[in-house]
JSON list of C-alpha atoms in Angstrom, two decimals:
[
{"chain": "Q", "resi": 1041, "resn": "MET", "atom": "CA", "xyz": [0.00, 0.00, 0.00]},
{"chain": "Q", "resi": 1042, "resn": "SER", "atom": "CA", "xyz": [2.74, 2.43, 0.81]},
{"chain": "Q", "resi": 1043, "resn": "PRO", "atom": "CA", "xyz": [6.34, 2.92, -0.22]},
{"chain": "Q", "resi": 1044, "resn": "LEU", "atom": "CA", "xyz": [6.91, 4.50, 3.20]},
{"chain": "Q", "resi": 1045, "resn": "ALA", "atom": "CA", "xyz": [6.05, 3.25, 6.66]},
{"chain": "Q", "resi": 1046, "resn": "MET", "atom": "CA", "xyz": [3.63, 5.88, 7.89]},
{"chain": "Q", "resi": 1047, "resn": "GLY", "atom": "CA", "xyz": [2.43, 4.12, 11.01]},
{"chain": "Q", "resi": 1048, "resn": "GLY", "atom": "CA", "xyz": [-1.09, 5.38, 10.29]},
{"chain": "Q", "resi": 1049, "resn": "PRO", "atom": "CA", "xyz": [-3.58, 5.37, 7.43]},
{"chain": "Q", "resi": 1050, "resn": "ALA", "atom": "CA", "xyz": [-1.91, 6.05, 4.09]},
{"chain": "Q", "resi": 1051, "resn": "LEU", "atom": "CA", "xyz": [-3.17, 5.92, 0.52]},
{"chain": "Q", "resi": 1052, "resn": "PHE", "atom": "CA", "xyz": [-0.48, 6.17, -2.16]},
{"chain": "Q", "resi": 1053, "resn": "ILE", "atom": "CA", "xyz": [-1.65, 6.64, -5.75]},
{"chain": "Q", "resi": 1054, "resn": "GLY", "atom": "CA", "xyz": [1.14, 6.05, -8.25]},
{"chain": "Q", "resi": 1055, "resn": "ASP", "atom": "CA", "xyz": [4.55, 4.43, -8.20]},
{"chain": "Q", "resi": 1056, "resn": "ASP", "atom": "CA", "xyz": [7.71, 6.43, -8.95]},
{"chain": "Q", "resi": 1057, "resn": "THR", "atom": "CA", "xyz": [5.56, 9.54, -9.24]},
{"chain": "Q", "resi": 1058, "resn": "TYR", "atom": "CA", "xyz": [2.76, 9.58, -6.69]},
{"chain": "Q", "resi": 1059, "resn": "VAL", "atom": "CA", "xyz": [0.40, 11.54, -4.50]},
{"chain": "Q", "resi": 1060, "resn": "ALA", "atom": "CA", "xyz": [-0.40, 10.27, -1.02]},
{"chain": "Q", "resi": 1061, "resn": "LEU", "atom": "CA", "xyz": [-3.01, 11.06, 1.56]},
{"chain": "Q", "resi": 1062, "resn": "VAL", "atom": "CA", "xyz": [-1.48, 10.17, 4.94]},
{"chain": "Q", "resi": 1063, "resn": "ARG", "atom": "CA", "xyz": [-2.17, 10.49, 8.65]},
{"chain": "Q", "resi": 1064, "resn": "PRO", "atom": "CA", "xyz": [1.23, 9.65, 10.15]},
{"chain": "Q", "resi": 1065, "resn": "GLN", "atom": "CA", "xyz": [1.43, 8.26, 13.66]},
{"chain": "Q", "resi": 1066, "resn": "LEU", "atom": "CA", "xyz": [4.93, 8.43, 15.06]},
{"chain": "Q", "resi": 1067, "resn": "ASP", "atom": "CA", "xyz": [5.91, 6.45, 18.14]},
{"chain": "Q", "resi": 1068, "resn": "PRO", "atom": "CA", "xyz": [7.73, 8.66, 20.68]},
{"chain": "Q", "resi": 1069, "resn": "ALA", "atom": "CA", "xyz": [9.60, 5.55, 21.92]},
{"chain": "Q", "resi": 1070, "resn": "ASP", "atom": "CA", "xyz": [11.05, 4.83, 18.44]},
{"chain": "Q", "resi": 1071, "resn": "PRO", "atom": "CA", "xyz": [14.84, 5.49, 18.51]},
{"chain": "Q", "resi": 1072, "resn": "GLY", "atom": "CA", "xyz": [14.67, 7.40, 15.21]},
{"chain": "Q", "resi": 1073, "resn": "VAL", "atom": "CA", "xyz": [11.89, 9.65, 16.52]},
{"chain": "Q", "resi": 1074, "resn": "ARG", "atom": "CA", "xyz": [13.83, 10.22, 19.76]},
{"chain": "Q", "resi": 1075, "resn": "LEU", "atom": "CA", "xyz": [16.96, 11.19, 17.81]},
{"chain": "Q", "resi": 1076, "resn": "ALA", "atom": "CA", "xyz": [15.03, 13.51, 15.49]},
{"chain": "Q", "resi": 1077, "resn": "ALA", "atom": "CA", "xyz": [13.32, 15.13, 18.48]},
{"chain": "Q", "resi": 1078, "resn": "GLU", "atom": "CA", "xyz": [16.68, 15.66, 20.20]},
{"chain": "Q", "resi": 1079, "resn": "GLN", "atom": "CA", "xyz": [18.08, 17.25, 17.04]},
{"chain": "Q", "resi": 1080, "resn": "ALA", "atom": "CA", "xyz": [15.00, 19.47, 16.81]},
{"chain": "Q", "resi": 1081, "resn": "GLY", "atom": "CA", "xyz": [15.32, 20.43, 20.49]},
{"chain": "Q", "resi": 1082, "resn": "VAL", "atom": "CA", "xyz": [11.87, 19.16, 21.50]},
{"chain": "Q", "resi": 1083, "resn": "SER", "atom": "CA", "xyz": [10.53, 16.22, 23.48]},
{"chain": "Q", "resi": 1084, "resn": "PRO", "atom": "CA", "xyz": [9.83, 12.98, 21.58]},
{"chain": "Q", "resi": 1085, "resn": "GLU", "atom": "CA", "xyz": [6.12, 13.36, 22.44]},
{"chain": "Q", "resi": 1086, "resn": "GLU", "atom": "CA", "xyz": [6.02, 16.88, 21.01]},
{"chain": "Q", "resi": 1087, "resn": "PHE", "atom": "CA", "xyz": [7.92, 15.78, 17.91]},
{"chain": "Q", "resi": 1088, "resn": "ALA", "atom": "CA", "xyz": [5.56, 12.82, 17.34]},
{"chain": "Q", "resi": 1089, "resn": "GLY", "atom": "CA", "xyz": [2.53, 15.10, 17.60]},
{"chain": "Q", "resi": 1090, "resn": "PRO", "atom": "CA", "xyz": [-1.06, 14.04, 18.16]},
{"chain": "Q", "resi": 1091, "resn": "GLY", "atom": "CA", "xyz": [-1.23, 11.55, 15.25]},
{"chain": "Q", "resi": 1092, "resn": "ASN", "atom": "CA", "xyz": [-4.52, 12.89, 13.96]},
{"chain": "Q", "resi": 1093, "resn": "LEU", "atom": "CA", "xyz": [-3.35, 15.42, 11.38]},
{"chain": "Q", "resi": 1094, "resn": "TRP", "atom": "CA", "xyz": [-3.71, 14.53, 7.70]},
{"chain": "Q", "resi": 1095, "resn": "ALA", "atom": "CA", "xyz": [-1.18, 15.55, 5.07]},
{"chain": "Q", "resi": 1096, "resn": "LEU", "atom": "CA", "xyz": [-0.91, 15.42, 1.30]},
{"chain": "Q", "resi": 1097, "resn": "MET", "atom": "CA", "xyz": [2.47, 14.29, 0.00]},
{"chain": "Q", "resi": 1098, "resn": "LEU", "atom": "CA", "xyz": [3.79, 14.07, -3.53]},
{"chain": "Q", "resi": 1099, "resn": "ASP", "atom": "CA", "xyz": [6.91, 12.80, -5.17]},
{"chain": "Q", "resi": 1100, "resn": "GLN", "atom": "CA", "xyz": [8.06, 12.87, -8.76]},
{"chain": "Q", "resi": 1101, "resn": "GLU", "atom": "CA", "xyz": [10.30, 10.42, -10.56]},
{"chain": "Q", "resi": 1102, "resn": "ASP", "atom": "CA", "xyz": [13.07, 13.04, -10.64]},
{"chain": "Q", "resi": 1103, "resn": "GLY", "atom": "CA", "xyz": [13.06, 13.27, -6.83]},
{"chain": "Q", "resi": 1104, "resn": "GLU", "atom": "CA", "xyz": [11.16, 16.54, -6.63]},
{"chain": "Q", "resi": 1105, "resn": "GLY", "atom": "CA", "xyz": [8.50, 16.31, -3.98]},
{"chain": "Q", "resi": 1106, "resn": "GLY", "atom": "CA", "xyz": [6.79, 18.03, -1.16]},
{"chain": "Q", "resi": 1107, "resn": "GLY", "atom": "CA", "xyz": [3.68, 18.10, 0.85]},
{"chain": "Q", "resi": 1108, "resn": "PHE", "atom": "CA", "xyz": [1.55, 20.05, 3.25]},
{"chain": "Q", "resi": 1109, "resn": "GLU", "atom": "CA", "xyz": [-0.75, 19.53, 6.20]},
{"chain": "Q", "resi": 1110, "resn": "LEU", "atom": "CA", "xyz": [-4.51, 19.33, 5.84]},
{"chain": "Q", "resi": 1111, "resn": "PRO", "atom": "CA", "xyz": [-5.62, 20.44, 9.31]},
{"chain": "Q", "resi": 1112, "resn": "GLY", "atom": "CA", "xyz": [-9.36, 20.44, 8.56]},
{"chain": "Q", "resi": 1113, "resn": "LEU", "atom": "CA", "xyz": [-9.51, 16.95, 7.03]},
{"chain": "Q", "resi": 1114, "resn": "ARG", "atom": "CA", "xyz": [-11.33, 14.30, 9.06]},
{"chain": "Q", "resi": 1115, "resn": "ASP", "atom": "CA", "xyz": [-11.18, 10.52, 8.71]},
{"chain": "Q", "resi": 1116, "resn": "ALA", "atom": "CA", "xyz": [-14.75, 10.46, 7.36]},
{"chain": "Q", "resi": 1117, "resn": "GLU", "atom": "CA", "xyz": [-13.75, 12.78, 4.51]},
{"chain": "Q", "resi": 1118, "resn": "ALA", "atom": "CA", "xyz": [-10.70, 10.68, 3.65]},
{"chain": "Q", "resi": 1119, "resn": "GLU", "atom": "CA", "xyz": [-12.91, 7.58, 3.62]},
{"chain": "Q", "resi": 1120, "resn": "ASP", "atom": "CA", "xyz": [-15.45, 9.35, 1.39]},
{"chain": "Q", "resi": 1121, "resn": "PHE", "atom": "CA", "xyz": [-12.67, 10.23, -1.08]},
{"chain": "Q", "resi": 1122, "resn": "ALA", "atom": "CA", "xyz": [-11.55, 6.59, -1.15]},
{"chain": "Q", "resi": 1123, "resn": "GLU", "atom": "CA", "xyz": [-15.11, 5.35, -1.67]},
{"chain": "Q", "resi": 1124, "resn": "ARG", "atom": "CA", "xyz": [-15.77, 7.81, -4.52]},
{"chain": "Q", "resi": 1125, "resn": "LEU", "atom": "CA", "xyz": [-12.51, 6.74, -6.17]},
{"chain": "Q", "resi": 1126, "resn": "ARG", "atom": "CA", "xyz": [-13.47, 3.08, -5.78]},
{"chain": "Q", "resi": 1127, "resn": "LEU", "atom": "CA", "xyz": [-16.88, 3.65, -7.39]},
{"chain": "Q", "resi": 1128, "resn": "ALA", "atom": "CA", "xyz": [-15.38, 5.68, -10.25]},
{"chain": "Q", "resi": 1129, "resn": "LEU", "atom": "CA", "xyz": [-12.85, 2.93, -11.03]},
{"chain": "Q", "resi": 1130, "resn": "GLY", "atom": "CA", "xyz": [-15.71, 0.51, -11.53]},
{"chain": "Q", "resi": 1131, "resn": "SER", "atom": "CA", "xyz": [-17.60, 2.79, -13.92]},
{"chain": "Q", "resi": 1132, "resn": "GLY", "atom": "CA", "xyz": [-15.47, 2.06, -16.99]},
{"chain": "Q", "resi": 1133, "resn": "GLU", "atom": "CA", "xyz": [-15.68, 5.77, -17.88]},
{"chain": "Q", "resi": 1134, "resn": "PRO", "atom": "CA", "xyz": [-13.21, 8.68, -17.60]},
{"chain": "Q", "resi": 1135, "resn": "PHE", "atom": "CA", "xyz": [-13.63, 10.50, -14.29]},
{"chain": "Q", "resi": 1136, "resn": "THR", "atom": "CA", "xyz": [-12.38, 13.27, -12.02]},
{"chain": "Q", "resi": 1137, "resn": "ILE", "atom": "CA", "xyz": [-12.42, 12.91, -8.23]},
{"chain": "Q", "resi": 1138, "resn": "GLU", "atom": "CA", "xyz": [-11.55, 15.80, -5.95]},
{"chain": "Q", "resi": 1139, "resn": "ALA", "atom": "CA", "xyz": [-10.28, 15.84, -2.40]},
{"chain": "Q", "resi": 1140, "resn": "GLY", "atom": "CA", "xyz": [-11.31, 19.36, -1.51]},
{"chain": "Q", "resi": 1141, "resn": "PRO", "atom": "CA", "xyz": [-9.54, 22.18, -3.31]},
{"chain": "Q", "resi": 1142, "resn": "VAL", "atom": "CA", "xyz": [-6.06, 20.64, -2.91]},
{"chain": "Q", "resi": 1143, "resn": "LEU", "atom": "CA", "xyz": [-6.23, 17.46, -5.01]},
{"chain": "Q", "resi": 1144, "resn": "SER", "atom": "CA", "xyz": [-7.94, 16.56, -8.25]},
{"chain": "Q", "resi": 1145, "resn": "LEU", "atom": "CA", "xyz": [-7.45, 13.12, -9.79]},
{"chain": "Q", "resi": 1146, "resn": "THR", "atom": "CA", "xyz": [-8.39, 12.64, -13.43]},
{"chain": "Q", "resi": 1147, "resn": "ALA", "atom": "CA", "xyz": [-8.37, 9.16, -14.92]},
{"chain": "Q", "resi": 1148, "resn": "ARG", "atom": "CA", "xyz": [-9.32, 7.49, -18.14]},
{"chain": "Q", "resi": 1149, "resn": "PRO", "atom": "CA", "xyz": [-9.41, 3.81, -19.00]},
{"chain": "Q", "resi": 1150, "resn": "ALA", "atom": "CA", "xyz": [-6.03, 2.94, -20.53]},
{"chain": "Q", "resi": 1151, "resn": "ASP", "atom": "CA", "xyz": [-6.50, -0.76, -21.13]},
{"chain": "Q", "resi": 1152, "resn": "ALA", "atom": "CA", "xyz": [-8.66, -3.59, -19.85]},
{"chain": "Q", "resi": 1153, "resn": "ASP", "atom": "CA", "xyz": [-6.77, -3.70, -16.56]},
{"chain": "Q", "resi": 1154, "resn": "GLY", "atom": "CA", "xyz": [-5.97, -0.09, -15.66]},
{"chain": "Q", "resi": 1155, "resn": "HIS", "atom": "CA", "xyz": [-6.51, 3.65, -15.78]},
{"chain": "Q", "resi": 1156, "resn": "ALA", "atom": "CA", "xyz": [-4.13, 6.47, -16.74]},
{"chain": "Q", "resi": 1157, "resn": "PHE", "atom": "CA", "xyz": [-4.06, 9.01, -13.89]},
{"chain": "Q", "resi": 1158, "resn": "THR", "atom": "CA", "xyz": [-3.21, 12.69, -13.71]},
{"chain": "Q", "resi": 1159, "resn": "ALA", "atom": "CA", "xyz": [-3.10, 14.50, -10.37]},
{"chain": "Q", "resi": 1160, "resn": "ARG", "atom": "CA", "xyz": [-3.43, 18.23, -9.91]},
{"chain": "Q", "resi": 1161, "resn": "VAL", "atom": "CA", "xyz": [-2.17, 19.44, -6.54]},
{"chain": "Q", "resi": 1162, "resn": "THR", "atom": "CA", "xyz": [-3.02, 22.97, -5.41]},
{"chain": "Q", "resi": 1163, "resn": "PRO", "atom": "CA", "xyz": [-1.42, 23.83, -2.06]},
{"chain": "Q", "resi": 1164, "resn": "PRO", "atom": "CA", "xyz": [-3.50, 25.89, 0.37]},
{"chain": "Q", "resi": 1165, "resn": "GLU", "atom": "CA", "xyz": [-2.82, 29.60, 0.63]},
{"chain": "Q", "resi": 1166, "resn": "GLY", "atom": "CA", "xyz": [0.28, 30.28, 2.67]},
{"chain": "Q", "resi": 1167, "resn": "GLU", "atom": "CA", "xyz": [2.14, 27.14, 1.63]},
{"chain": "Q", "resi": 1168, "resn": "ASP", "atom": "CA", "xyz": [5.58, 27.59, 0.11]},
{"chain": "Q", "resi": 1169, "resn": "MET", "atom": "CA", "xyz": [4.81, 25.34, -2.83]},
{"chain": "Q", "resi": 1170, "resn": "GLU", "atom": "CA", "xyz": [3.53, 25.99, -6.34]},
{"chain": "Q", "resi": 1171, "resn": "PRO", "atom": "CA", "xyz": [0.59, 24.10, -7.86]},
{"chain": "Q", "resi": 1172, "resn": "VAL", "atom": "CA", "xyz": [1.77, 21.05, -9.76]},
{"chain": "Q", "resi": 1173, "resn": "THR", "atom": "CA", "xyz": [0.32, 18.58, -12.28]},
{"chain": "Q", "resi": 1174, "resn": "LEU", "atom": "CA", "xyz": [1.67, 15.03, -12.10]},
{"chain": "Q", "resi": 1175, "resn": "ASP", "atom": "CA", "xyz": [1.34, 12.27, -14.68]},
{"chain": "Q", "resi": 1176, "resn": "LEU", "atom": "CA", "xyz": [0.96, 9.19, -12.47]},
{"chain": "Q", "resi": 1177, "resn": "GLY", "atom": "CA", "xyz": [0.94, 6.82, -15.41]},
{"chain": "Q", "resi": 1178, "resn": "VAL", "atom": "CA", "xyz": [-1.23, 3.76, -15.92]},
{"chain": "Q", "resi": 1179, "resn": "LEU", "atom": "CA", "xyz": [-2.16, 2.09, -12.65]},
{"chain": "Q", "resi": 1180, "resn": "PRO", "atom": "CA", "xyz": [-3.67, -1.40, -12.50]},
{"chain": "Q", "resi": 1181, "resn": "ASP", "atom": "CA", "xyz": [-7.24, -1.28, -11.22]},
{"chain": "Q", "resi": 1182, "resn": "ALA", "atom": "CA", "xyz": [-6.89, -4.45, -9.12]},
{"chain": "Q", "resi": 1183, "resn": "GLY", "atom": "CA", "xyz": [-3.90, -3.07, -7.19]},
{"chain": "Q", "resi": 1184, "resn": "LEU", "atom": "CA", "xyz": [-5.52, 0.31, -6.59]},
{"chain": "Q", "resi": 1185, "resn": "LEU", "atom": "CA", "xyz": [-8.79, -1.31, -5.49]},
{"chain": "Q", "resi": 1186, "resn": "ALA", "atom": "CA", "xyz": [-6.88, -3.48, -3.00]},
{"chain": "Q", "resi": 1187, "resn": "ASP", "atom": "CA", "xyz": [-5.06, -0.38, -1.70]},
{"chain": "Q", "resi": 1188, "resn": "LEU", "atom": "CA", "xyz": [-8.37, 1.47, -1.33]},
{"chain": "Q", "resi": 1189, "resn": "ASP", "atom": "CA", "xyz": [-9.82, -1.44, 0.67]},
{"chain": "Q", "resi": 1190, "resn": "ASP", "atom": "CA", "xyz": [-6.73, -1.55, 2.91]},
{"chain": "Q", "resi": 1191, "resn": "PHE", "atom": "CA", "xyz": [-6.90, 2.22, 3.40]},
{"chain": "Q", "resi": 1192, "resn": "ARG", "atom": "CA", "xyz": [-10.56, 2.14, 4.36]},
{"chain": "Q", "resi": 1193, "resn": "ARG", "atom": "CA", "xyz": [-9.93, -0.71, 6.83]},
{"chain": "Q", "resi": 1194, "resn": "SER", "atom": "CA", "xyz": [-7.07, 1.28, 8.40]},
{"chain": "Q", "resi": 1195, "resn": "LEU", "atom": "CA", "xyz": [-9.55, 4.07, 9.15]},
{"chain": "Q", "resi": 1196, "resn": "ALA", "atom": "CA", "xyz": [-11.92, 1.76, 11.06]}
]
């Protein structure tokens, strides 16, 4: 489901180039978290945070990436996005699914087994990141459907 260990719900769409909706949960007892907290000059608990804040991440094949927090996003909204994406995949038609004003996924059937995806990411006002359009390539429906099911279960 995820090229990174998020420790919380995470939905990655794409491979080398991807967008991800994540709610990281860091363990303050983890040695890496403790070291990072020490380097940041804060307690491990403060560094780990509350574990209930969603973020949108992106990465491109050339290594360019970024992300930003989505402080107003709730689990129910993330689940709704996943369910709408799941239903659209089964339609056999081109579609666009939005996750608020920050993410728009456009897909069209590419072959019998997958869809070609494009993601448009528009950071919220105040973020130090420009809007970006990513070609996520052709993704196999079966794999994405399995990831969506795993993601929805992780929210329960």
